[in-house]
């Protein structure tokens, strides 16, 4: 593909192809789109990419991506430091924050266990969570990893690691999604919803 | 989405979302992938984006994207300057070059006519092609726009514009793709293949 392509064009195609979900064809299309659009978008993207790591740090307490450490949530005196919600990544923090139903703090694992992809416990912030629980003695640790195989395994592993700590470990409820339809609910979700049924 | 996100993260998600085919969800996924991977890939992409316009020019003759003008193909004395292959974009040049069957030069339109998307003749390098034909008197102009509605319309329009010029205007052959299967060939392609049948 590279022969007869100007080097800057070939270089950008190669760099874009390294992104997940972007193959050589999409990378070419994006590159020629950027060429056609003039240099505004290409330079805006270039600057944003450069600032991404230069302008962010991981919060020393919760490992969220923030501009300062501790992050605004950890530094907020109105948040309950004794309630820790454990999530896989920063986007999950946004999802929980949007509910407005949680006033505690977070712990971001930066992934979920997946030995087949080379993600072992030491690649995640699990040891840091165990340390944090030991030193700060929270009242409750809510395991809010994804309801996927990897998320479940990660939650089970963390539960085990926290067995000796004197802390209540909970998991988000499983059940019917609001606005869902019983008829079209998969059997695993439906059986979890039955198991978790509550008195009205 | 932006509240509680570090500004560099929100900025990159916004910039990536401006690319065609990348929505806010993919943009978030790409951003957090780049965060996780360390700064190597983000900086490589940033540099490649900056170099894209700084390091390239449009060839003054054929309008291909190149590092110098005239481009290596136009500057090559071994290429037949009296044979011009007209294509929609630089990737099409690569496709034709890969065949090794063409020793002439190119003319890149940078798109195809599509009034519904605001692409009128003056947005393409059509006037430049007409000028080029008038001044350089090529023997043949091969219209190699895509076999799509837009490509066909573009070819028809250019044919009309070149009507007064004393030049042979040809179009790539339509027919069965090599390795294809008659049974699964669409009827338009098959009828073109019948029309274009040749003595063995």
XYZ file of C-alpha atoms in Angstrom:
400
model
C 0.000 0.000 0.000
C 2.834 2.371 0.884
C 4.535 2.587 -2.492
C 3.624 5.815 -4.307
C 1.963 7.245 -1.193
C 3.535 10.394 0.218
C 5.355 9.425 3.427
C 3.240 11.650 5.746
C 0.109 10.008 4.320
C 1.498 6.474 4.733
C 2.668 7.318 8.284
C -0.758 8.544 9.377
C -2.475 5.505 7.845
C -0.040 3.268 9.754
C -0.581 5.121 13.048
C -4.391 5.108 12.739
C -4.337 1.384 11.890
C -2.883 0.715 15.347
C -6.135 1.877 16.977
C -8.590 -0.867 17.955
C -11.421 -1.340 15.471
C -9.667 0.682 12.745
C -8.259 -1.425 9.920
C -6.082 -0.232 7.034
C -9.148 0.642 4.912
C -10.776 2.847 7.570
C -7.377 4.364 8.330
C -6.992 5.333 4.645
C -10.477 6.782 4.507
C -9.888 8.841 7.656
C -6.523 10.057 6.344
C -7.935 11.227 3.018
C -10.886 12.800 4.817
C -8.414 14.776 6.948
C -6.477 15.771 3.818
C -9.625 17.003 2.076
C -10.922 18.925 5.094
C -7.905 21.229 5.274
C -5.645 21.309 8.300
C -8.079 22.529 11.006
C -9.310 19.153 12.201
C -5.937 17.406 11.794
C -4.197 20.041 13.928
C -7.003 20.061 16.526
C -6.674 16.283 16.827
C -2.894 16.511 16.976
C -3.041 19.015 19.844
C -5.688 17.018 21.725
C -3.583 13.853 21.439
C -0.491 15.650 22.718
C -2.401 17.129 25.670
C -3.990 13.788 26.564
C -1.076 12.480 28.605
C 0.628 15.812 29.294
C -2.535 17.269 30.793
C -3.769 14.322 32.840
C -2.652 12.310 35.858
C -4.048 9.314 37.645
C -5.579 10.302 40.982
C -3.324 8.900 43.728
C -6.342 7.667 45.685
C -8.916 6.377 43.211
C -6.784 6.111 40.004
C -9.338 8.031 37.982
C -7.952 10.139 35.118
C -7.950 13.757 36.275
C -6.186 17.043 35.764
C -4.994 17.111 39.388
C -4.402 14.545 42.122
C -6.324 13.948 44.288
C -9.145 14.262 41.766
C -12.128 16.598 42.373
C -14.286 13.709 43.636
C -11.690 12.429 46.146
C -10.950 15.996 47.262
C -14.623 16.849 47.796
C -15.340 16.991 51.555
C -19.029 16.394 50.860
C -18.325 12.887 49.504
C -18.456 9.906 51.846
C -14.880 8.536 51.899
C -16.048 5.397 53.682
C -18.084 4.193 50.731
C -16.020 2.992 47.758
C -17.540 2.123 44.402
C -15.159 -0.074 42.364
C -15.480 0.298 38.587
C -13.578 -0.922 35.559
C -12.864 2.421 33.924
C -13.400 6.187 34.025
C -16.480 6.080 31.771
C -18.193 3.947 34.414
C -17.627 6.763 36.917
C -19.550 9.074 34.598
C -22.390 6.568 34.337
C -22.701 6.266 38.127
C -22.375 10.046 38.616
C -25.204 10.633 36.144
C -27.572 8.699 38.434
C -26.954 11.217 41.233
C -27.622 8.261 43.559
C -24.086 7.783 44.885
C -22.282 10.203 47.213
C -19.251 8.068 48.039
C -15.903 7.823 46.241
C -14.542 5.550 43.517
C -11.758 3.126 42.798
C -10.912 2.617 39.140
C -9.389 -0.768 38.250
C -8.503 0.189 34.635
C -9.848 -3.007 33.158
C -11.260 -6.384 34.104
C -9.506 -9.713 34.589
C -9.105 -11.578 31.324
C -6.218 -14.070 31.425
C -6.787 -14.921 27.753
C -5.942 -11.299 26.850
C -3.041 -11.207 29.299
C -4.933 -9.166 31.902
C -3.886 -10.695 35.239
C -4.635 -9.187 38.681
C -1.299 -7.340 38.773
C -2.280 -5.370 35.646
C -5.264 -3.883 37.481
C -5.403 -1.628 40.540
C -6.516 -4.503 42.771
C -3.548 -4.546 45.161
C -4.033 -0.789 45.566
C -7.696 -1.364 46.432
C -6.817 -3.959 49.071
C -4.258 -1.537 50.571
C -6.761 1.281 50.477
C -9.371 -0.783 52.290
C -6.802 -1.824 54.921
C -5.649 1.721 55.599
C -8.876 3.715 55.270
C -11.366 1.192 56.740
C -14.370 1.995 54.525
C -17.835 0.897 55.615
C -18.736 -0.586 52.255
C -17.105 -1.573 48.972
C -19.579 -1.732 46.081
C -18.289 -3.906 43.242
C -19.680 -2.204 40.152
C -17.715 -4.071 37.500
C -19.597 -4.906 34.300
C -22.202 -7.708 34.310
C -19.990 -9.630 31.862
C -17.928 -12.781 32.344
C -14.767 -10.717 32.920
C -16.560 -8.298 35.235
C -18.040 -11.134 37.307
C -14.675 -12.866 37.593
C -13.028 -9.621 38.617
C -15.676 -9.017 41.300
C -15.310 -12.574 42.609
C -11.525 -12.215 42.771
C -11.706 -8.901 44.629
C -14.303 -10.309 47.028
C -11.844 -13.080 47.857
C -8.969 -10.626 48.330
C -11.074 -8.561 50.728
C -12.257 -11.578 52.728
C -9.960 -10.790 55.677
C -10.854 -7.097 55.763
C -13.701 -6.031 58.015
C -15.796 -4.399 55.292
C -19.169 -5.032 53.723
C -18.686 -6.014 50.080
C -21.727 -5.590 47.816
C -22.483 -6.023 44.137
C -24.893 -4.016 41.968
C -28.362 -5.608 41.720
C -29.153 -7.765 38.717
C -32.633 -7.691 37.287
C -34.892 -6.395 34.565
C -33.679 -3.171 32.987
C -36.158 -0.327 33.459
C -38.239 0.021 30.297
C -37.372 -3.546 29.284
C -39.815 -6.208 28.169
C -40.216 -9.500 30.069
C -40.865 -11.380 26.853
C -37.535 -10.357 25.352
C -35.414 -10.645 28.488
C -32.688 -13.264 28.277
C -33.041 -16.204 30.651
C -29.963 -15.385 32.743
C -31.208 -11.874 33.501
C -34.702 -13.182 34.198
C -33.461 -15.867 36.601
C -31.333 -13.226 38.399
C -34.410 -11.004 38.613
C -36.389 -13.877 40.172
C -33.612 -14.668 42.665
C -33.414 -11.010 43.624
C -37.156 -10.414 43.952
C -38.182 -8.063 46.725
C -41.336 -7.587 48.827
C -43.494 -4.732 47.558
C -20.764 13.451 29.246
C -18.197 16.176 29.840
C -18.862 16.812 33.532
C -16.296 15.041 35.740
C -14.137 14.218 32.750
C -10.671 15.747 32.733
C -10.620 18.479 30.079
C -7.892 16.860 27.907
C -9.983 13.671 27.844
C -13.194 15.517 26.936
C -11.322 17.522 24.261
C -9.950 14.419 22.572
C -13.353 12.698 22.632
C -14.854 15.817 21.000
C -12.138 15.983 18.324
C -12.359 12.258 17.477
C -16.159 12.516 17.252
C -15.733 14.922 14.340
C -14.253 12.133 12.190
C -16.660 10.380 9.814
C -17.950 7.055 11.146
C -16.747 7.740 14.696
C -19.539 8.547 17.140
C -19.180 9.700 20.764
C -19.061 6.089 22.042
C -16.241 5.012 19.720
C -14.459 8.287 20.431
C -14.587 7.539 24.193
C -13.356 4.001 23.677
C -10.456 5.184 21.518
C -9.548 7.890 24.040
C -9.442 5.496 26.977
C -7.524 3.004 24.886
C -4.927 5.709 24.180
C -4.816 6.574 27.893
C -4.242 2.959 28.878
C -1.581 2.326 26.248
C 0.782 4.982 27.586
C 1.793 7.985 25.518
C 3.685 6.267 22.671
C 0.763 5.801 20.309
C -0.916 9.118 21.194
C 2.274 11.053 20.445
C 2.958 9.063 17.259
C -0.552 9.900 16.057
C -0.174 13.528 17.103
C 3.058 13.876 15.107
C 1.616 12.073 12.076
C -1.426 14.385 12.082
C 0.768 17.472 12.304
C 3.003 16.266 9.458
C 0.030 15.374 7.242
C -0.523 18.860 5.863
C 2.927 20.280 6.647
C 4.667 17.473 4.761
C 2.443 17.174 1.706
C 1.490 19.248 -1.315
C -0.858 18.703 -4.225
C 1.049 17.996 -7.409
C 0.623 21.030 -9.701
C -0.036 18.779 -12.703
C -2.098 15.819 -11.526
C -3.277 17.069 -8.070
C -2.140 13.876 -6.379
C -0.967 14.230 -2.760
C 2.818 14.123 -2.787
C 5.867 15.328 -0.923
C 7.059 17.383 -3.879
C 5.489 18.965 -6.946
C 5.503 17.721 -9.636
C 4.961 14.334 -8.031
C 7.275 11.373 -8.768
C 4.854 9.960 -11.361
C 4.461 13.238 -13.278
C 8.240 13.838 -13.080
C 9.103 10.358 -14.370
C 10.363 10.649 -17.986
C 9.471 6.981 -18.561
C 5.739 7.700 -18.105
C 3.615 8.526 -21.132
C 2.409 12.117 -20.565
C -0.072 11.801 -23.440
C -2.156 9.201 -21.627
C -4.148 10.571 -18.653
C -6.045 8.328 -16.257
C -8.676 10.333 -14.354
C -9.476 8.998 -10.864
C -11.520 10.176 -7.891
C -8.818 10.075 -5.246
C -5.194 9.172 -4.439
C -6.091 5.645 -3.264
C -7.361 4.918 -6.766
C -3.907 5.794 -8.102
C -2.458 3.098 -5.853
C -5.014 0.582 -7.134
C -4.151 1.305 -10.782
C -0.400 1.326 -10.056
C -0.672 -2.102 -8.434
C -1.882 -3.554 -11.730
C 1.386 -2.505 -13.416
C -0.737 -2.223 -16.588
C -0.685 1.568 -16.933
C 2.379 3.615 -17.896
C 0.687 6.985 -18.395
C 0.002 9.751 -15.872
C -2.963 10.596 -13.636
C -5.407 13.350 -12.879
C -6.977 13.284 -9.420
C -10.432 14.875 -9.134
C -10.590 14.684 -5.311
C -14.117 13.346 -5.222
C -17.091 12.630 -7.451
C -20.063 14.811 -8.348
C -22.820 14.556 -5.766
C -25.080 17.632 -5.769
C -27.029 16.226 -2.801
C -23.824 16.405 -0.710
C -22.913 19.812 -2.116
C -20.232 18.444 -4.446
C -20.634 20.477 -7.640
C -18.173 20.488 -10.590
C -16.294 23.518 -9.211
C -15.390 21.533 -6.066
C -13.511 18.991 -8.172
C -10.439 19.401 -10.368
C -12.531 19.228 -13.547
C -11.755 22.700 -14.927
C -8.058 21.921 -14.351
C -8.467 18.681 -16.331
C -10.110 20.500 -19.249
C -7.269 23.075 -19.201
C -4.693 20.334 -19.028
C -6.186 18.534 -22.028
C -6.305 21.810 -24.004
C -2.687 22.696 -23.280
C -0.983 19.288 -23.333
C -2.999 17.564 -26.091
C -2.991 14.009 -24.699
C -3.789 11.098 -26.975
C -6.272 9.519 -24.573
C -8.163 10.349 -21.387
C -9.270 7.235 -19.476
C -12.152 7.981 -17.129
C -11.510 5.650 -14.175
C -14.042 7.072 -11.739
C -15.855 4.517 -9.566
C -18.601 2.342 -11.105
C -21.119 4.042 -8.767
C -23.912 6.499 -9.528
C -21.677 9.442 -8.582
C -18.720 8.061 -10.501
C -20.839 7.486 -13.632
C -22.307 10.983 -13.453
C -18.855 12.464 -13.014
C -17.552 10.541 -16.040
C -20.550 11.633 -18.140
C -20.038 15.274 -17.124
C -16.308 15.202 -17.941
C -17.008 13.499 -21.286
C -19.338 16.395 -22.144
C -16.749 18.986 -21.062
C -14.116 17.347 -23.267
C -16.432 17.073 -26.300
C -14.726 19.948 -28.122
C -11.199 18.714 -27.400
C -9.585 16.451 -29.954
C -8.915 13.568 -27.608
C -10.071 9.982 -27.317
C -12.095 9.612 -24.102
C -12.471 6.058 -22.762
C -14.039 4.430 -19.726
C -12.816 1.315 -17.852
C -14.491 -1.885 -19.040
C -17.458 -3.238 -17.098
C -17.863 -6.967 -16.748
C -17.522 -9.966 -14.522
C -14.898 -9.551 -11.808
C -12.102 -12.102 -12.122
C -12.753 -14.985 -9.731
C -16.434 -14.037 -9.537
C -19.367 -16.391 -9.957
C -21.944 -15.941 -12.731
C -24.746 -17.190 -10.499
C -24.139 -14.463 -7.935
C -23.413 -11.602 -10.324
C -25.906 -8.746 -10.102
C -27.999 -8.177 -13.238
C -26.529 -4.771 -14.066
C -22.976 -6.121 -14.080
C -24.078 -9.155 -16.080
C -25.875 -7.071 -18.710
C -22.767 -4.848 -19.007
C -20.658 -7.991 -19.412
C -22.964 -9.183 -22.228
C -22.885 -5.801 -23.982
C -19.090 -5.748 -23.763
C -18.503 -9.339 -24.905
C -15.442 -9.875 -27.084
C -14.419 -12.420 -29.737
C -12.136 -15.116 -28.351
